[in-house]
Coordinates of C-alpha atoms (C1' of nucleotides) in Angstrom, one line a residue:
Chain A
M17 CA 2.8 13.9 -26.3
T18 CA 1.1 10.5 -26.6
L19 CA 1.7 10.3 -22.9
R20 CA 1.2 13.6 -21.7
Q21 CA -2.6 14.1 -23.4
D22 CA -3.0 10.1 -21.7
I23 CA -2.3 11.3 -18.7
H24 CA -3.8 14.3 -19.1
S25 CA -7.2 13.1 -20.0
S26 CA -7.2 9.8 -18.0
G27 CA -6.2 12.2 -15.4
I28 CA -3.9 9.6 -13.8
P29 CA -1.0 10.4 -11.3
V30 CA 2.0 9.0 -13.7
P31 CA 3.4 7.2 -10.8
C32 CA -0.3 5.5 -10.6
L33 CA 0.3 4.2 -13.9
S34 CA 1.7 1.2 -13.1
C35 CA 1.1 0.2 -9.8
E36 CA -0.5 -2.7 -8.8
A37 CA -2.4 -1.4 -6.2
R38 CA -4.4 0.6 -8.8
R39 CA -4.8 -2.8 -10.3
R40 CA -6.1 -5.2 -7.7
G41 CA -5.9 -3.6 -4.8
V42 CA -7.8 -0.2 -2.9
C43 CA -6.8 2.3 -4.9
G44 CA -9.3 0.6 -7.8
A45 CA -12.1 2.3 -6.1
L46 CA -10.6 6.0 -6.8
E47 CA -11.9 8.2 -9.5
P48 CA -8.6 10.1 -11.3
D49 CA -10.1 13.0 -8.6
D50 CA -9.5 11.1 -5.7
L51 CA -6.3 9.3 -7.1
A52 CA -4.7 12.3 -7.8
Q53 CA -6.0 13.6 -4.3
L54 CA -4.0 10.7 -2.5
A55 CA -1.4 10.7 -5.0
K56 CA -0.1 14.7 -3.5
T57 CA 0.6 13.5 -0.1
S58 CA 2.2 9.6 -0.9
S59 CA 5.2 8.2 -0.5
R60 CA 7.2 5.8 -1.9
H61 CA 9.9 3.5 0.3
N62 CA 12.8 0.8 -0.1
I63 CA 12.7 -1.3 2.6
E64 CA 15.9 -3.4 4.1
P65 CA 14.5 -6.8 5.4
G66 CA 14.4 -7.7 9.2
V67 CA 13.3 -3.6 9.1
E68 CA 9.8 -2.7 11.6
L69 CA 7.2 -1.5 9.9
I70 CA 4.9 -1.5 12.5
G71 CA 5.7 -1.5 16.6
D72 CA 2.9 -3.0 18.6
A73 CA 0.8 -1.1 20.7
E74 CA 2.9 2.4 18.4
A75 CA 0.4 4.5 17.2
V76 CA -0.1 4.2 13.8
D77 CA 0.9 7.7 11.3
C78 CA -0.2 5.5 8.2
Y79 CA -1.4 3.7 6.5
S80 CA 0.8 2.1 2.9
N81 CA 0.5 -0.1 -0.3
V82 CA 3.0 -2.9 -0.2
L83 CA 4.3 -2.7 -3.8
S84 CA 6.7 -5.4 -4.1
G85 CA 7.9 -8.0 -1.0
V86 CA 7.0 -9.4 1.7
V87 CA 5.8 -8.1 5.6
K88 CA 5.0 -10.3 8.4
L89 CA 2.8 -9.5 11.8
T90 CA 3.6 -10.6 14.7
K91 CA 2.0 -10.9 17.4
S92 CA 4.1 -11.7 21.2
L93 CA 3.2 -12.9 24.6
S94 CA 5.3 -10.8 27.0
D95 CA 7.9 -14.4 27.9
G96 CA 9.0 -14.6 24.1
R97 CA 7.2 -16.7 22.7
Q98 CA 5.6 -14.9 18.7
Q99 CA 2.8 -16.1 15.9
I100 CA 2.6 -14.8 12.4
V101 CA -0.3 -14.4 11.9
G102 CA -0.3 -13.1 8.7
L103 CA 1.3 -12.3 6.0
Q104 CA 0.9 -8.8 3.4
F105 CA 2.2 -10.0 -0.3
A106 CA 1.7 -6.9 -3.6
P107 CA -0.9 -5.4 -3.4
D108 CA -2.2 -5.8 0.1
F109 CA -2.9 -3.1 2.1
L110 CA -0.7 -2.2 5.5
G111 CA -1.8 -0.7 9.1
R112 CA -5.5 -0.8 11.0
P113 CA -8.6 1.8 10.8
F114 CA -10.4 3.4 12.8
K115 CA -7.5 1.9 16.2
M116 CA -5.4 4.6 17.3
K117 CA -2.7 1.8 18.5
S118 CA -2.1 -1.0 16.2
A119 CA -2.4 -4.6 18.5
I120 CA 0.2 -5.9 15.7
N121 CA 3.5 -5.5 14.6
A122 CA 4.9 -5.8 11.0
E123 CA 8.0 -5.6 10.1
A124 CA 9.1 -6.3 6.3
A125 CA 10.6 -10.4 5.8
T126 CA 12.4 -9.7 2.6
A127 CA 13.3 -6.4 1.1
V128 CA 9.2 -4.5 0.3
S129 CA 8.8 -1.4 -1.3
L130 CA 5.9 0.9 0.7
C131 CA 3.7 3.1 -1.1
S132 CA 2.9 5.6 2.2
F133 CA 0.1 7.8 3.1
P134 CA -0.7 10.1 5.4
R135 CA -3.4 8.7 8.3
A136 CA -5.2 12.0 7.3
A137 CA -5.5 11.3 3.7
I138 CA -6.4 7.2 4.8
E139 CA -9.5 8.9 7.1
R140 CA -10.4 11.0 4.7
M141 CA -10.9 8.9 1.5
M142 CA -12.5 6.8 3.2
K143 CA -15.1 9.5 4.1
Q144 CA -15.1 11.1 0.2
S145 CA -15.3 7.6 -1.2
P146 CA -17.8 4.4 -0.5
E147 CA -15.8 2.4 -2.9
F148 CA -12.4 2.7 -1.4
V149 CA -14.4 1.8 1.9
H150 CA -15.7 -1.4 0.0
R151 CA -12.7 -2.3 -1.5
L152 CA -10.9 -2.0 2.4
L153 CA -14.2 -4.4 3.3
K154 CA -13.1 -6.7 0.4
Q155 CA -9.7 -7.1 1.9
A156 CA -10.3 -7.4 5.4
L157 CA -12.8 -10.2 4.7
N158 CA -10.0 -12.0 2.6
E159 CA -7.2 -11.4 5.1
L160 CA -10.2 -13.0 7.3
D161 CA -11.0 -15.7 5.7
E162 CA -6.7 -15.9 5.3
A163 CA -6.6 -15.9 8.9
R164 CA -10.0 -18.2 9.2
E165 CA -7.4 -21.0 6.8
W166 CA -4.6 -20.5 9.3
M167 CA -6.3 -21.5 12.1
V168 CA -7.4 -24.4 11.1
T169 CA -3.0 -25.7 10.2
L170 CA -2.2 -24.0 13.4
G171 CA -4.7 -26.1 15.2
R172 CA -5.4 -29.2 13.4
K173 CA -2.5 -30.5 10.9
T174 CA 0.5 -32.8 11.9
A175 CA 3.8 -30.6 12.0
P176 CA 4.4 -32.3 7.9
E177 CA 1.1 -30.6 7.0
K178 CA 1.8 -27.5 8.3
V179 CA 5.2 -27.6 6.3
A180 CA 3.6 -28.9 3.1
S181 CA 0.3 -26.1 4.1
F182 CA 3.1 -23.5 3.7
L183 CA 5.1 -24.3 1.1
L184 CA 1.6 -25.0 -1.3
M185 CA 1.0 -20.9 -0.3
I186 CA 3.8 -19.1 -0.5
A187 CA 4.2 -21.5 -4.1
R188 CA 0.7 -19.7 -4.9
N189 CA 1.8 -16.6 -3.7
I190 CA 4.9 -15.6 -4.9
D191 CA 5.4 -16.8 -8.1
S192 CA 1.9 -14.9 -9.8
N193 CA 3.3 -16.0 -12.8
V194 CA 3.0 -19.8 -12.2
D195 CA -0.6 -20.8 -12.7
P196 CA -1.8 -22.8 -10.2
A197 CA -2.9 -25.9 -12.3
A198 CA 0.7 -26.2 -12.6
M199 CA 3.1 -29.1 -12.5
S200 CA 6.4 -27.7 -10.7
A201 CA 7.4 -24.6 -8.8
C202 CA 9.8 -22.7 -8.2
F203 CA 10.4 -19.6 -5.9
E204 CA 12.3 -17.9 -3.0
L205 CA 11.7 -18.2 0.3
P206 CA 10.8 -14.9 1.7
M207 CA 12.0 -15.7 5.3
T208 CA 13.9 -18.1 7.7
R209 CA 13.2 -21.4 8.8
A210 CA 12.9 -19.4 12.9
D211 CA 10.2 -17.1 10.9
I212 CA 8.5 -20.4 9.0
S213 CA 8.1 -22.1 12.9
D214 CA 7.1 -19.1 14.1
F215 CA 3.7 -19.3 11.0
L216 CA 3.4 -21.9 11.8
G217 CA 3.3 -22.7 15.6
I218 CA 6.2 -25.0 15.7
T219 CA 10.1 -25.3 16.2
N220 CA 12.5 -24.2 13.6
E221 CA 13.6 -28.0 13.8
T222 CA 11.0 -28.9 13.1
V223 CA 10.5 -27.2 10.1
S224 CA 14.2 -28.7 9.0
R225 CA 13.4 -31.8 9.9
Q226 CA 10.1 -32.0 7.7
L227 CA 11.7 -30.4 5.0
T228 CA 14.1 -32.5 4.9
S229 CA 11.4 -35.0 4.8
L230 CA 9.9 -33.2 2.0
R231 CA 13.8 -33.6 -0.1
M232 CA 14.2 -36.9 0.2
D233 CA 10.8 -38.1 -0.7
G234 CA 11.8 -36.5 -3.8
V235 CA 8.8 -33.2 -3.4
I236 CA 11.3 -31.3 -2.8
R237 CA 13.9 -29.8 -4.1
I238 CA 16.0 -27.2 -1.8
E239 CA 18.8 -25.0 -4.1
N240 CA 20.1 -23.3 -1.3
N241 CA 18.1 -23.1 2.4
R242 CA 16.0 -20.2 0.2
R243 CA 15.8 -21.5 -2.8
V244 CA 13.3 -24.2 -3.3
T245 CA 12.1 -26.0 -6.4
V246 CA 8.8 -27.7 -6.2
D247 CA 8.6 -31.4 -8.3
S248 CA 5.4 -32.2 -8.4
M249 CA 2.9 -29.5 -6.9
S250 CA 0.1 -32.6 -6.9
R251 CA 2.5 -34.2 -4.1
L252 CA 2.2 -31.5 -2.3
E253 CA -1.0 -30.6 -2.2
R254 CA -1.5 -34.5 -1.2
R255 CA 0.8 -34.2 1.8
C256 CA -1.3 -30.8 3.3
G257 CA -4.3 -32.9 5.1
G258 CA -7.8 -33.1 4.4
R259 CA -9.3 -30.5 1.8
G260 CA -9.8 -27.8 3.3
A261 CA -13.4 -27.9 2.4
I262 CA -15.3 -30.9 2.3
A263 CA -16.2 -31.7 -1.1
V264 CA -19.6 -31.4 -1.8
Chain B
M21 CA -47.4 11.0 24.8
T22 CA -43.7 11.8 24.7
L23 CA -42.6 8.1 23.9
R24 CA -45.7 8.1 21.0
Q25 CA -43.9 10.9 19.5
D26 CA -40.4 10.2 19.8
I27 CA -41.2 6.8 18.0
H28 CA -43.2 8.8 15.6
S29 CA -40.1 11.8 14.6
S30 CA -37.5 8.7 15.1
G31 CA -39.4 7.0 11.7
I32 CA -37.3 3.5 13.9
P33 CA -39.2 0.1 13.2
V34 CA -41.1 -1.3 16.6
P35 CA -39.2 -4.4 17.0
C36 CA -35.8 -2.6 16.5
L37 CA -36.8 -0.1 18.6
S38 CA -35.2 -1.8 21.6
C39 CA -32.9 -4.8 19.5
E40 CA -29.0 -4.8 20.3
A41 CA -28.1 -4.6 16.8
R42 CA -29.1 -1.1 16.6
R43 CA -27.5 0.3 19.4
R44 CA -24.0 -2.1 18.9
G45 CA -24.2 -4.0 15.6
V46 CA -24.4 -2.8 12.0
C47 CA -27.7 -2.0 12.3
G48 CA -26.9 1.2 13.9
A49 CA -25.4 3.0 11.6
L50 CA -28.5 3.2 9.2
E51 CA -31.3 6.3 8.9
P52 CA -34.9 6.2 9.8
D53 CA -35.3 5.9 6.5
D54 CA -33.0 3.0 5.5
L55 CA -34.2 1.1 9.4
A56 CA -37.3 0.9 7.8
Q57 CA -36.1 -0.1 4.2
L58 CA -34.7 -3.2 5.6
A59 CA -37.2 -4.5 8.2
K60 CA -40.2 -4.7 5.7
T61 CA -37.8 -8.1 4.7
S62 CA -36.3 -9.2 8.2
S63 CA -37.3 -11.9 10.2
R64 CA -37.1 -13.5 13.3
H65 CA -35.9 -17.1 13.6
N66 CA -35.1 -19.5 17.0
I67 CA -33.2 -21.1 17.0
E68 CA -32.3 -24.8 18.6
P69 CA -28.1 -25.7 19.8
G70 CA -26.9 -27.5 17.0
V71 CA -28.8 -26.0 14.3
E72 CA -27.1 -25.8 11.0
L73 CA -27.4 -22.5 10.0
I74 CA -25.0 -22.0 6.3
G75 CA -23.6 -25.1 5.7
D76 CA -19.6 -25.2 4.4
A77 CA -19.6 -25.1 0.0
E78 CA -23.6 -24.0 0.4
A79 CA -25.3 -20.8 -1.4
V80 CA -25.5 -18.0 0.5
D81 CA -29.0 -16.8 0.2
C82 CA -29.4 -14.6 3.6
Y83 CA -27.6 -12.4 6.3
S84 CA -28.8 -12.5 9.7
N85 CA -27.9 -10.3 12.6
V86 CA -27.3 -12.0 16.2
L87 CA -29.5 -11.2 18.6
S88 CA -29.0 -13.8 21.3
G89 CA -27.3 -17.2 21.9
V90 CA -23.7 -17.8 20.8
V91 CA -23.0 -18.6 16.7
K92 CA -19.9 -21.3 16.7
L93 CA -18.4 -21.4 12.9
T94 CA -16.8 -24.7 11.7
K95 CA -13.5 -25.6 9.3
S96 CA -13.4 -28.7 8.1
L97 CA -11.2 -30.9 6.8
S98 CA -11.8 -34.3 4.7
D99 CA -11.0 -36.9 7.6
G100 CA -13.1 -35.2 9.9
R101 CA -11.1 -33.0 11.8
Q102 CA -12.6 -29.7 12.8
Q103 CA -11.6 -25.7 13.8
I104 CA -13.5 -23.6 14.9
V105 CA -12.6 -20.7 14.2
G106 CA -15.0 -17.7 15.6
L107 CA -17.5 -17.5 17.5
Q108 CA -20.4 -15.1 17.5
F109 CA -22.6 -13.1 20.4
A110 CA -24.8 -10.8 20.2
P111 CA -24.7 -8.2 18.5
D112 CA -22.5 -10.0 15.5
F113 CA -23.4 -10.0 12.2
L114 CA -23.5 -13.5 10.5
G115 CA -23.0 -13.8 6.8
R116 CA -20.0 -13.3 4.0
P117 CA -20.1 -11.1 2.1
F118 CA -18.6 -10.6 -1.4
K119 CA -19.0 -14.7 -1.8
M120 CA -22.0 -16.7 -3.4
K121 CA -20.0 -19.2 -1.9
S122 CA -19.0 -19.8 2.7
A123 CA -16.1 -21.4 2.5
I124 CA -17.6 -22.3 6.6
N125 CA -20.2 -24.0 8.5
A126 CA -21.8 -22.3 11.5
E127 CA -23.9 -23.8 13.8
A128 CA -26.1 -22.5 16.7
A129 CA -23.1 -23.5 19.9
T130 CA -26.4 -22.8 22.2
A131 CA -30.4 -21.7 21.9
V132 CA -29.8 -18.9 18.9
S133 CA -32.6 -16.0 17.8
L134 CA -31.5 -14.2 14.4
C135 CA -33.1 -11.1 12.6
S136 CA -32.4 -12.2 8.8
F137 CA -32.7 -10.6 5.7
P138 CA -32.6 -11.3 2.2
R139 CA -29.1 -11.8 0.8
A140 CA -30.4 -8.4 -1.9
A141 CA -32.1 -6.6 1.3
I142 CA -28.0 -6.7 2.3
E143 CA -26.7 -5.5 -0.7
R144 CA -29.3 -2.9 -1.6
M145 CA -28.1 -1.4 1.4
M146 CA -24.5 -1.9 0.9
K147 CA -24.6 0.4 -2.6
Q148 CA -27.1 3.5 -1.1
S149 CA -25.7 3.7 2.6
P150 CA -21.5 4.2 2.7
E151 CA -22.6 4.2 6.7
F152 CA -23.7 0.3 6.7
V153 CA -20.5 -0.4 4.6
H154 CA -18.3 1.5 7.6
R155 CA -19.8 -1.1 9.7
L156 CA -19.6 -3.8 8.7
L157 CA -16.1 -3.0 8.0
K158 CA -15.6 -2.5 11.6
Q159 CA -17.7 -5.4 11.9
A160 CA -14.6 -7.4 9.2
L161 CA -11.4 -5.7 11.5
N162 CA -12.2 -7.0 14.6
E163 CA -12.9 -10.4 13.8
L164 CA -9.2 -10.4 12.6
D165 CA -8.8 -9.3 15.5
E166 CA -10.2 -11.8 17.3
A167 CA -8.8 -14.5 15.0
R168 CA -5.8 -13.4 15.3
E169 CA -5.6 -13.3 18.8
W170 CA -6.9 -16.7 19.0
M171 CA -4.1 -17.5 16.5
V172 CA -1.6 -17.1 19.0
T173 CA -3.3 -19.3 21.1
L174 CA -3.7 -21.9 19.3
G175 CA -0.1 -21.2 17.3
R176 CA 1.9 -21.0 20.9
K177 CA 0.2 -21.6 23.9
T178 CA 0.1 -25.0 25.7
A179 CA -2.8 -26.4 26.9
P180 CA -3.8 -25.5 29.9
E181 CA -3.2 -21.9 28.8
K182 CA -6.0 -22.3 26.5
V183 CA -8.0 -23.7 28.4
A184 CA -7.5 -20.2 30.4
S185 CA -7.5 -17.8 27.5
F186 CA -10.8 -20.2 26.4
L187 CA -12.7 -19.9 29.9
L188 CA -11.6 -15.6 30.3
M189 CA -12.9 -14.8 26.8
I190 CA -16.1 -16.7 27.3
A191 CA -16.5 -15.1 30.5
R192 CA -15.8 -11.6 28.9
N193 CA -18.2 -12.7 25.8
I194 CA -21.5 -14.2 27.9
D195 CA -21.8 -12.8 30.7
S196 CA -21.2 -8.8 29.6
N197 CA -23.3 -7.4 33.1
V198 CA -20.1 -8.7 34.5
D199 CA -18.0 -5.7 34.3
P200 CA -13.7 -6.7 33.5
A201 CA -12.4 -5.4 36.2
A202 CA -15.0 -8.2 38.5
M203 CA -12.9 -11.0 40.2
S204 CA -15.0 -13.4 40.1
A205 CA -17.7 -14.5 37.2
C206 CA -20.1 -17.5 36.7
F207 CA -21.8 -18.3 33.5
E208 CA -22.7 -21.4 31.6
L209 CA -20.2 -23.1 28.6
P210 CA -22.2 -22.2 25.5
M211 CA -20.8 -25.6 24.7
T212 CA -19.9 -29.2 25.6
R213 CA -16.5 -30.2 26.1
A214 CA -16.1 -31.6 22.3
D215 CA -16.8 -28.0 21.2
I216 CA -14.5 -26.6 23.1
S217 CA -11.5 -28.9 22.3
D218 CA -12.3 -28.3 18.4
F219 CA -11.9 -24.4 19.3
L220 CA -9.0 -24.9 21.1
G221 CA -6.6 -27.5 18.2
I222 CA -6.7 -30.5 21.5
T223 CA -8.6 -33.7 22.5
N224 CA -11.8 -33.2 25.2
E225 CA -9.7 -35.1 27.7
T226 CA -7.0 -32.7 27.5
V227 CA -10.2 -30.1 28.5
S228 CA -11.4 -31.8 30.6
R229 CA -8.1 -33.3 32.6
Q230 CA -7.1 -28.8 32.6
L231 CA -10.9 -28.1 34.0
T232 CA -10.2 -30.1 36.7
S233 CA -6.5 -29.3 37.0
L234 CA -8.3 -25.4 37.3
R235 CA -10.5 -27.0 40.0
M236 CA -8.4 -28.8 42.2
D237 CA -6.2 -25.2 42.4
G238 CA -9.6 -23.4 43.3
V239 CA -8.7 -20.5 40.7
I240 CA -13.0 -22.3 39.7
R241 CA -16.1 -23.9 40.9
I242 CA -18.0 -26.6 38.3
E243 CA -21.2 -26.4 39.4
N244 CA -22.6 -28.8 36.4
N245 CA -20.7 -29.6 34.0
R246 CA -22.2 -26.7 32.1
R247 CA -22.3 -23.6 34.9
V248 CA -18.6 -22.8 35.8
T249 CA -17.4 -19.8 38.5
V250 CA -14.6 -17.7 38.6
D251 CA -13.5 -17.6 42.2
S252 CA -10.6 -15.1 40.9
M253 CA -10.0 -13.4 38.0
S254 CA -6.6 -12.6 38.4
R255 CA -5.9 -16.0 38.8
L256 CA -6.9 -17.0 36.1
E257 CA -5.0 -14.7 33.9
R258 CA -2.3 -15.4 35.2
R259 CA -2.8 -18.9 34.0
C260 CA -3.4 -17.4 30.5
G261 CA 0.5 -17.2 29.8
G262 CA 2.2 -14.3 28.7
R263 CA -0.1 -11.5 28.1
G264 CA -0.7 -10.6 24.1
A265 CA 0.4 -7.6 23.6
I266 CA 4.1 -6.9 24.9
A267 CA 4.2 -4.0 27.2
V268 CA 4.6 -0.5 26.8
Chain C
dC1 C1' -34.3 -49.9 34.1
dG2 C1' -31.3 -49.7 30.8
dC3 C1' -30.1 -47.0 26.9
dC4 C1' -27.6 -42.9 24.9
dA5 C1' -24.6 -39.2 24.9
dC6 C1' -21.2 -36.5 27.6
dG7 C1' -18.0 -36.4 31.1
dT8 C1' -14.3 -38.1 33.5
dT9 C1' -10.4 -40.8 35.0
dG10 C1' -5.9 -43.6 33.7
dA11 C1' -1.7 -45.6 31.5
dT12 C1' 0.2 -46.2 27.6
dA13 C1' 2.7 -44.1 23.0
dA14 C1' 3.7 -41.1 20.0
dT15 C1' 4.8 -36.4 17.7
dG16 C1' 6.8 -32.7 19.2
dA17 C1' 9.9 -29.8 22.2
dT18 C1' 14.0 -28.7 24.3
dC19 C1' 18.9 -29.5 24.2
dA20 C1' 23.6 -30.1 22.1
dA21 C1' 26.5 -30.3 18.3
dA22 C1' 28.0 -29.9 13.9
dC23 C1' 27.7 -27.6 9.7
dC24 C1' 27.9 -23.7 6.3
dA25 C1' 27.6 -20.1 3.2
dT26 C1' 29.3 -15.3 4.1
dG27 C1' 32.1 -11.7 5.3
dT28 C1' 36.0 -9.6 8.5
dG29 C1' 40.2 -9.1 9.7
dG30 C1' 45.2 -9.7 9.7
Chain D
dC29 C1' 44.7 -15.2 1.3
dC30 C1' 43.3 -17.5 5.1
dA31 C1' 41.8 -18.2 10.1
dC32 C1' 37.5 -16.7 12.2
dA33 C1' 33.5 -15.4 14.3
dT34 C1' 28.6 -14.8 12.7
dG35 C1' 23.9 -16.4 11.7
dG36 C1' 21.4 -20.2 10.2
dT37 C1' 20.0 -24.7 9.2
dT38 C1' 20.8 -29.4 10.1
dT39 C1' 21.1 -33.4 12.7
dG40 C1' 21.2 -36.7 16.6
dA41 C1' 19.8 -38.1 21.4
dT42 C1' 16.8 -37.6 24.8
dC43 C1' 12.5 -35.8 27.5
dA44 C1' 7.9 -33.8 27.7
dT45 C1' 3.4 -32.8 26.7
dT46 C1' -0.4 -33.9 24.4
dA47 C1' -3.1 -38.0 21.4
dT48 C1' -4.9 -41.9 21.8
dC49 C1' -6.9 -45.8 23.3
dA50 C1' -9.9 -47.4 26.8
dA51 C1' -12.6 -47.8 31.5
dC52 C1' -16.1 -46.1 34.1
dG53 C1' -19.4 -41.9 35.8
dT54 C1' -23.3 -39.7 35.3
dG55 C1' -27.6 -36.9 33.6
dG56 C1' -31.9 -36.9 31.3
dC57 C1' -35.1 -39.6 28.5
dG58 C1' -38.0 -42.5 26.5

DNA sequence: CGCCACGTTGATAATGATCAAACCATGTGG
DNA sequence: CCACATGGTTTGATCATTATCAACGTGGCG
């Protein structure tokens, strides 16, 4: 009864109540009315690792919130060389407004759950809720910052620095319960060595070598290929190359 | 007479009348009233090459439209390694909404003219004009696409491919009067070899070698270090590595 | 004139790619 | 249960690309 009343008074659709996308994602911009309208057309999906979500040069007919898991965004050259140009974690918004065709490929790196909306529903929401567009802008600018951060890594860091930077980034994104100042962290890598190499612009052999090098030096422990423990975050940080921004 | 009436009825501020930012930039989103309001606080500046526009970790107190020239956005590691993470041409919007401090450095690569607005004016415009936010989103997404395109270049292309890709990008951006299908193009490089190397994640020596290699092969001519003529666009394209997107 | 910043060219070294083989965990069918 | 295939991973040997170091050219400018 209390529950029903809560729902009634707040007007927030039940599946949205505990959704991360409402707390930190784009849905946080929406009034209960808008949210209810959007929720009517939404659908949840559980995706297996490796499944392609958006094909390159494919028409985009839906947008999604990432609720859990990791999605990798890739671009490929015609001779097969591939580059991962972004990773999306919950509660990121997946999809490219204003473009009919996607120029990138989205694929589930881990098991992923999505909350998907038809294209038209998102477009309507963009028309009727300025705050929603505002949120989309914020997310786009964050992704832009991240992309540029990785451009520095791709263009100017050595292989050891690249791998260290990658581990640090994953540690900070995957395990949100680990606070940034923590001494150590333990987590599952969300992708294979080959994926990591496509992310860092190096070969999987080099990734492997750098990981064993970090292991030999006692910076990390590798439990079973995927599971990694960082014993000393500060030592890992020191291997990421110079600080991103020049100290003031 | 007809002209005066146009101006009067449209109510567009005089300096904005022939401004590229109104035709293709963010100001195109604004109604005459908004435009007039914004124009009151705007100021134009001519900047010399090499002048820093936004310092890393510096408070951002104004936003600008690029009216002419090229602005380079850079990020640096503390040991001096530098990466150019973006180039802005007219009529791009310069500045990072929602953040007090810039994480990147903006510097005039060529002579640049700007139309600048105080921070508060832009924030007000974002509140009162949803269409303006809409445009900012579009620009941010375009910059994101470009950044990701360059991630592929940085991570997966060889030095010769990088230099060819760079020339192609410049040819397409600088000389907007050259239609994309043109056979040849002639333009001024907007930056030094060192800048180009910071953009491509290679050394200036390598840039130089690849340029002479292209010159030897008759793909380009180098008039005087800065001035370049591409004799055959198609041959240049063929040296950029596989097509960005896999053909359908 | 000679300085200075930028650019080119050459010789050598190092980083990371490539090729190849072995390894390991996992799942499958005899 | 074990042989065996499979995909991902590790490790080693060798090679290629590109960085580094150094010298020289060139054009503008006090």
